[in-house]
Short mmCIF file of the N, C-alpha and C atoms (twelve columns), coordinates in Angstrom:
data_MODEL
# 
_entry.id   MODEL 
# 
loop_
_atom_site.group_PDB 
_atom_site.id 
_atom_site.type_symbol 
_atom_site.label_atom_id 
_atom_site.label_alt_id 
_atom_site.label_comp_id 
_atom_site.label_asym_id 
_atom_site.label_seq_id 
_atom_site.Cartn_x 
_atom_site.Cartn_y 
_atom_site.Cartn_z 
_atom_site.pdbx_PDB_model_num 
ATOM 1   N N  . MET A 1  -19.374 -9.667  -1.839  1 
ATOM 2   C CA . MET A 1  -18.265 -8.748  -1.598  1 
ATOM 3   C C  . MET A 1  -18.019 -8.553  -0.115  1 
ATOM 4   N N  . LYS A 2  -19.070 -8.677  0.686   1 
ATOM 5   C CA . LYS A 2  -18.923 -8.438  2.123   1 
ATOM 6   C C  . LYS A 2  -17.960 -9.435  2.773   1 
ATOM 7   N N  . LYS A 3  -17.932 -10.685 2.284   1 
ATOM 8   C CA . LYS A 3  -17.068 -11.672 2.920   1 
ATOM 9   C C  . LYS A 3  -15.586 -11.381 2.650   1 
ATOM 10  N N  . ASN A 4  -15.301 -10.679 1.568   1 
ATOM 11  C CA . ASN A 4  -13.917 -10.326 1.254   1 
ATOM 12  C C  . ASN A 4  -13.533 -8.941  1.759   1 
ATOM 13  N N  . ALA A 5  -14.494 -8.212  2.302   1 
ATOM 14  C CA . ALA A 5  -14.227 -6.832  2.723   1 
ATOM 15  C C  . ALA A 5  -13.195 -6.778  3.837   1 
ATOM 16  N N  . GLU A 6  -13.239 -7.728  4.757   1 
ATOM 17  C CA . GLU A 6  -12.263 -7.730  5.845   1 
ATOM 18  C C  . GLU A 6  -10.847 -7.954  5.318   1 
ATOM 19  N N  . TRP A 7  -10.725 -8.885  4.364   1 
ATOM 20  C CA . TRP A 7  -9.399  -9.160  3.802   1 
ATOM 21  C C  . TRP A 7  -8.875  -7.974  2.992   1 
ATOM 22  N N  . LEU A 8  -9.767  -7.356  2.221   1 
ATOM 23  C CA . LEU A 8  -9.350  -6.184  1.451   1 
ATOM 24  C C  . LEU A 8  -8.915  -5.046  2.362   1 
ATOM 25  N N  . SER A 9  -9.645  -4.855  3.452   1 
ATOM 26  C CA . SER A 9  -9.272  -3.817  4.412   1 
ATOM 27  C C  . SER A 9  -7.927  -4.116  5.043   1 
ATOM 28  N N  . LEU A 10 -7.714  -5.365  5.433   1 
ATOM 29  C CA . LEU A 10 -6.447  -5.747  6.049   1 
ATOM 30  C C  . LEU A 10 -5.275  -5.540  5.097   1 
ATOM 31  N N  . VAL A 11 -5.426  -6.005  3.864   1 
ATOM 32  C CA . VAL A 11 -4.357  -5.835  2.870   1 
ATOM 33  C C  . VAL A 11 -4.131  -4.356  2.594   1 
ATOM 34  N N  . GLY A 12 -5.212  -3.577  2.520   1 
ATOM 35  C CA . GLY A 12 -5.088  -2.142  2.291   1 
ATOM 36  C C  . GLY A 12 -4.343  -1.446  3.414   1 
ATOM 37  N N  . PHE A 13 -4.703  -1.755  4.656   1 
ATOM 38  C CA . PHE A 13 -4.014  -1.139  5.787   1 
ATOM 39  C C  . PHE A 13 -2.540  -1.544  5.843   1 
ATOM 40  N N  . ILE A 14 -2.243  -2.788  5.514   1 
ATOM 41  C CA . ILE A 14 -0.849  -3.240  5.499   1 
ATOM 42  C C  . ILE A 14 -0.066  -2.497  4.422   1 
ATOM 43  N N  . LEU A 15 -0.660  -2.362  3.230   1 
ATOM 44  C CA . LEU A 15 0.019   -1.628  2.156   1 
ATOM 45  C C  . LEU A 15 0.254   -0.172  2.530   1 
ATOM 46  N N  . VAL A 16 -0.742  0.468   3.111   1 
ATOM 47  C CA . VAL A 16 -0.595  1.873   3.511   1 
ATOM 48  C C  . VAL A 16 0.488   2.002   4.580   1 
ATOM 49  N N  . THR A 17 0.450   1.127   5.573   1 
ATOM 50  C CA . THR A 17 1.416   1.199   6.668   1 
ATOM 51  C C  . THR A 17 2.842   0.999   6.173   1 
ATOM 52  N N  . PHE A 18 3.056   -0.081  5.422   1 
ATOM 53  C CA . PHE A 18 4.406   -0.335  4.931   1 
ATOM 54  C C  . PHE A 18 4.838   0.691   3.892   1 
ATOM 55  N N  . GLY A 19 3.910   1.194   3.100   1 
ATOM 56  C CA . GLY A 19 4.261   2.216   2.119   1 
ATOM 57  C C  . GLY A 19 4.705   3.514   2.773   1 
ATOM 58  N N  . ILE A 20 3.950   3.961   3.777   1 
ATOM 59  C CA . ILE A 20 4.317   5.206   4.459   1 
ATOM 60  C C  . ILE A 20 5.613   5.034   5.245   1 
ATOM 61  N N  . LEU A 21 5.747   3.891   5.934   1 
ATOM 62  C CA . LEU A 21 6.988   3.646   6.676   1 
ATOM 63  C C  . LEU A 21 8.190   3.541   5.739   1 
ATOM 64  N N  . ALA A 22 8.007   2.873   4.603   1 
ATOM 65  C CA . ALA A 22 9.100   2.746   3.644   1 
ATOM 66  C C  . ALA A 22 9.486   4.105   3.071   1 
ATOM 67  N N  . LEU A 23 8.495   4.960   2.813   1 
ATOM 68  C CA . LEU A 23 8.796   6.316   2.338   1 
ATOM 69  C C  . LEU A 23 9.556   7.108   3.393   1 
ATOM 70  N N  . ALA A 24 9.088   7.050   4.623   1 
ATOM 71  C CA . ALA A 24 9.740   7.797   5.694   1 
ATOM 72  C C  . ALA A 24 11.162  7.303   5.926   1 
ATOM 73  N N  . LEU A 25 11.352  6.006   5.906   1 
ATOM 74  C CA . LEU A 25 12.697  5.463   6.110   1 
ATOM 75  C C  . LEU A 25 13.627  5.789   4.945   1 
ATOM 76  N N  . SER A 26 13.074  5.819   3.727   1 
ATOM 77  C CA . SER A 26 13.933  6.105   2.570   1 
ATOM 78  C C  . SER A 26 14.450  7.540   2.591   1 
ATOM 79  N N  . PHE A 27 13.720  8.444   3.246   1 
ATOM 80  C CA . PHE A 27 14.180  9.831   3.327   1 
ATOM 81  C C  . PHE A 27 15.407  9.973   4.221   1 
ATOM 82  N N  . VAL A 28 15.585  9.057   5.150   1 
ATOM 83  C CA . VAL A 28 16.759  9.113   6.028   1 
ATOM 84  C C  . VAL A 28 17.810  8.074   5.649   1 
ATOM 85  N N  . GLY A 29 17.599  7.386   4.515   1 
ATOM 86  C CA . GLY A 29 18.600  6.468   4.005   1 
ATOM 87  C C  . GLY A 29 18.486  5.040   4.501   1 
ATOM 88  N N  . LEU A 30 17.366  4.684   5.098   1 
ATOM 89  C CA . LEU A 30 17.163  3.324   5.582   1 
ATOM 90  C C  . LEU A 30 16.143  2.616   4.706   1 
ATOM 91  N N  . ARG A 31 16.171  1.271   4.743   1 
ATOM 92  C CA . ARG A 31 15.225  0.488   3.952   1 
ATOM 93  C C  . ARG A 31 14.811  -0.753  4.725   1 
ATOM 94  N N  . PHE A 32 13.586  -1.213  4.474   1 
ATOM 95  C CA . PHE A 32 13.177  -2.522  4.952   1 
ATOM 96  C C  . PHE A 32 13.934  -3.559  4.134   1 
ATOM 97  N N  . THR A 33 14.375  -4.631  4.779   1 
ATOM 98  C CA . THR A 33 15.162  -5.625  4.061   1 
ATOM 99  C C  . THR A 33 14.344  -6.345  2.996   1 
ATOM 100 N N  . PHE A 34 13.038  -6.517  3.214   1 
ATOM 101 C CA . PHE A 34 12.234  -7.212  2.215   1 
ATOM 102 C C  . PHE A 34 11.794  -6.305  1.071   1 
ATOM 103 N N  . LEU A 35 12.128  -5.007  1.135   1 
ATOM 104 C CA . LEU A 35 11.810  -4.078  0.045   1 
ATOM 105 C C  . LEU A 35 13.061  -3.530  -0.644  1 
ATOM 106 N N  . ILE A 36 14.199  -4.146  -0.404  1 
ATOM 107 C CA . ILE A 36 15.451  -3.676  -1.019  1 
ATOM 108 C C  . ILE A 36 15.382  -3.786  -2.546  1 
ATOM 109 N N  . TRP A 37 14.691  -4.798  -3.049  1 
ATOM 110 C CA . TRP A 37 14.617  -5.011  -4.489  1 
ATOM 111 C C  . TRP A 37 13.943  -3.856  -5.216  1 
ATOM 112 N N  . LEU A 38 13.186  -3.026  -4.500  1 
ATOM 113 C CA . LEU A 38 12.518  -1.896  -5.151  1 
ATOM 114 C C  . LEU A 38 13.504  -0.875  -5.701  1 
ATOM 115 N N  . ASP A 39 14.642  -0.727  -5.053  1 
ATOM 116 C CA . ASP A 39 15.616  0.269   -5.485  1 
ATOM 117 C C  . ASP A 39 16.627  -0.273  -6.495  1 
ATOM 118 N N  . ALA A 40 16.498  -1.527  -6.897  1 
ATOM 119 C CA . ALA A 40 17.428  -2.106  -7.868  1 
ATOM 120 C C  . ALA A 40 17.370  -1.383  -9.222  1 
ATOM 121 N N  . PRO A 41 16.180  -1.103  -9.779  1 
ATOM 122 C CA . PRO A 41 16.144  -0.374  -11.052 1 
ATOM 123 C C  . PRO A 41 16.521  1.102   -10.919 1 
ATOM 124 N N  . GLY A 42 16.422  1.641   -9.733  1 
ATOM 125 C CA . GLY A 42 16.750  3.039   -9.505  1 
ATOM 126 C C  . GLY A 42 15.959  3.582   -8.339  1 
ATOM 127 N N  . HIS A 43 16.453  4.670   -7.756  1 
ATOM 128 C CA . HIS A 43 15.790  5.244   -6.593  1 
ATOM 129 C C  . HIS A 43 14.453  5.889   -6.950  1 
ATOM 130 N N  . VAL A 44 14.360  6.444   -8.147  1 
ATOM 131 C CA . VAL A 44 13.104  7.068   -8.570  1 
ATOM 132 C C  . VAL A 44 12.020  6.010   -8.741  1 
ATOM 133 N N  . PHE A 45 12.382  4.882   -9.336  1 
ATOM 134 C CA . PHE A 45 11.434  3.780   -9.483  1 
ATOM 135 C C  . PHE A 45 10.956  3.298   -8.114  1 
ATOM 136 N N  . GLY A 46 11.863  3.133   -7.181  1 
ATOM 137 C CA . GLY A 46 11.507  2.711   -5.836  1 
ATOM 138 C C  . GLY A 46 10.593  3.707   -5.149  1 
ATOM 139 N N  . PHE A 47 10.854  4.991   -5.347  1 
ATOM 140 C CA . PHE A 47 10.010  6.025   -4.759  1 
ATOM 141 C C  . PHE A 47 8.584   5.940   -5.292  1 
ATOM 142 N N  . PHE A 48 8.436   5.792   -6.602  1 
ATOM 143 C CA . PHE A 48 7.103   5.726   -7.189  1 
ATOM 144 C C  . PHE A 48 6.375   4.434   -6.826  1 
ATOM 145 N N  . VAL A 49 7.093   3.345   -6.653  1 
ATOM 146 C CA . VAL A 49 6.446   2.102   -6.217  1 
ATOM 147 C C  . VAL A 49 5.948   2.251   -4.789  1 
ATOM 148 N N  . ARG A 50 6.683   2.931   -3.938  1 
ATOM 149 C CA . ARG A 50 6.227   3.167   -2.566  1 
ATOM 150 C C  . ARG A 50 4.992   4.065   -2.540  1 
ATOM 151 N N  . ILE A 51 4.984   5.088   -3.387  1 
ATOM 152 C CA . ILE A 51 3.805   5.942   -3.502  1 
ATOM 153 C C  . ILE A 51 2.616   5.119   -4.001  1 
ATOM 154 N N  . PHE A 52 2.859   4.253   -4.984  1 
ATOM 155 C CA . PHE A 52 1.802   3.391   -5.518  1 
ATOM 156 C C  . PHE A 52 1.262   2.454   -4.445  1 
ATOM 157 N N  . MET A 53 2.129   1.947   -3.571  1 
ATOM 158 C CA . MET A 53 1.682   1.098   -2.466  1 
ATOM 159 C C  . MET A 53 0.694   1.833   -1.574  1 
ATOM 160 N N  . VAL A 54 0.997   3.081   -1.251  1 
ATOM 161 C CA . VAL A 54 0.118   3.871   -0.386  1 
ATOM 162 C C  . VAL A 54 -1.219  4.135   -1.076  1 
ATOM 163 N N  . VAL A 55 -1.183  4.542   -2.321  1 
ATOM 164 C CA . VAL A 55 -2.412  4.849   -3.063  1 
ATOM 165 C C  . VAL A 55 -3.260  3.594   -3.239  1 
ATOM 166 N N  . LEU A 56 -2.637  2.482   -3.594  1 
ATOM 167 C CA . LEU A 56 -3.365  1.229   -3.759  1 
ATOM 168 C C  . LEU A 56 -3.969  0.772   -2.433  1 
ATOM 169 N N  . GLY A 57 -3.247  0.956   -1.350  1 
ATOM 170 C CA . GLY A 57 -3.775  0.594   -0.038  1 
ATOM 171 C C  . GLY A 57 -5.006  1.397   0.313   1 
ATOM 172 N N  . PHE A 58 -4.956  2.713   0.112   1 
ATOM 173 C CA . PHE A 58 -6.131  3.547   0.375   1 
ATOM 174 C C  . PHE A 58 -7.298  3.158   -0.536  1 
ATOM 175 N N  . LEU A 59 -7.007  2.842   -1.784  1 
ATOM 176 C CA . LEU A 59 -8.053  2.432   -2.714  1 
ATOM 177 C C  . LEU A 59 -8.711  1.128   -2.275  1 
ATOM 178 N N  . LEU A 60 -7.922  0.165   -1.820  1 
ATOM 179 C CA . LEU A 60 -8.474  -1.100  -1.348  1 
ATOM 180 C C  . LEU A 60 -9.350  -0.904  -0.114  1 
ATOM 181 N N  . VAL A 61 -8.921  -0.073  0.807   1 
ATOM 182 C CA . VAL A 61 -9.727  0.197   1.998   1 
ATOM 183 C C  . VAL A 61 -11.025 0.885   1.600   1 
ATOM 184 N N  . TYR A 62 -10.963 1.828   0.690   1 
ATOM 185 C CA . TYR A 62 -12.167 2.526   0.232   1 
ATOM 186 C C  . TYR A 62 -13.149 1.555   -0.416  1 
ATOM 187 N N  . VAL A 63 -12.655 0.697   -1.283  1 
ATOM 188 C CA . VAL A 63 -13.533 -0.261  -1.961  1 
ATOM 189 C C  . VAL A 63 -14.125 -1.240  -0.955  1 
ATOM 190 N N  . ALA A 64 -13.340 -1.660  0.022   1 
ATOM 191 C CA . ALA A 64 -13.837 -2.616  1.015   1 
ATOM 192 C C  . ALA A 64 -14.903 -2.005  1.911   1 
ATOM 193 N N  . LYS A 65 -14.810 -0.727  2.186   1 
ATOM 194 C CA . LYS A 65 -15.742 -0.082  3.112   1 
ATOM 195 C C  . LYS A 65 -16.953 0.542   2.427   1 
ATOM 196 N N  . THR A 66 -16.985 0.582   1.106   1 
ATOM 197 C CA . THR A 66 -18.084 1.199   0.381   1 
ATOM 198 C C  . THR A 66 -19.189 0.178   0.128   1 
ATOM 199 N N  . ASP A 67 -20.435 0.596   0.360   1 
ATOM 200 C CA . ASP A 67 -21.588 -0.242  0.085   1 
ATOM 201 C C  . ASP A 67 -22.146 0.151   -1.290  1 
ATOM 202 N N  . PHE A 68 -21.823 -0.644  -2.296  1 
ATOM 203 C CA . PHE A 68 -22.214 -0.316  -3.658  1 
ATOM 204 C C  . PHE A 68 -23.696 -0.615  -3.914  1 
ATOM 205 N N  . LYS A 69 -24.281 -1.497  -3.146  1 
ATOM 206 C CA . LYS A 69 -25.689 -1.839  -3.354  1 
ATOM 207 C C  . LYS A 69 -26.617 -0.720  -2.917  1 
ATOM 208 N N  . GLY A 70 -26.191 0.090   -1.956  1 
ATOM 209 C CA . GLY A 70 -27.021 1.168   -1.459  1 
ATOM 210 C C  . GLY A 70 -27.003 2.402   -2.346  1 
ATOM 211 N N  . GLU A 71 -26.101 2.429   -3.317  1 
ATOM 212 C CA . GLU A 71 -25.994 3.602   -4.200  1 
ATOM 213 C C  . GLU A 71 -26.840 3.391   -5.454  1 
ATOM 214 N N  . GLY A 72 -27.428 4.478   -5.908  1 
ATOM 215 C CA . GLY A 72 -28.134 4.490   -7.173  1 
ATOM 216 C C  . GLY A 72 -29.288 3.607   -7.175  1 
# 
């Protein structure tokens, strides 16, 4: 797991960063061009997908930084 921890952390930080930025931009009516498809089904769906991006990013960083062998 240690060899993948760096990649999981990187992907997690990217998801958190883009998720928070996408949420902040959506409040003022702007969108990233590569995330426009999120609002196609509806604005509520896009909002929840952005929230999910942030939560998933934090979860990936947590899993990457946790040492499971030292527990229990």
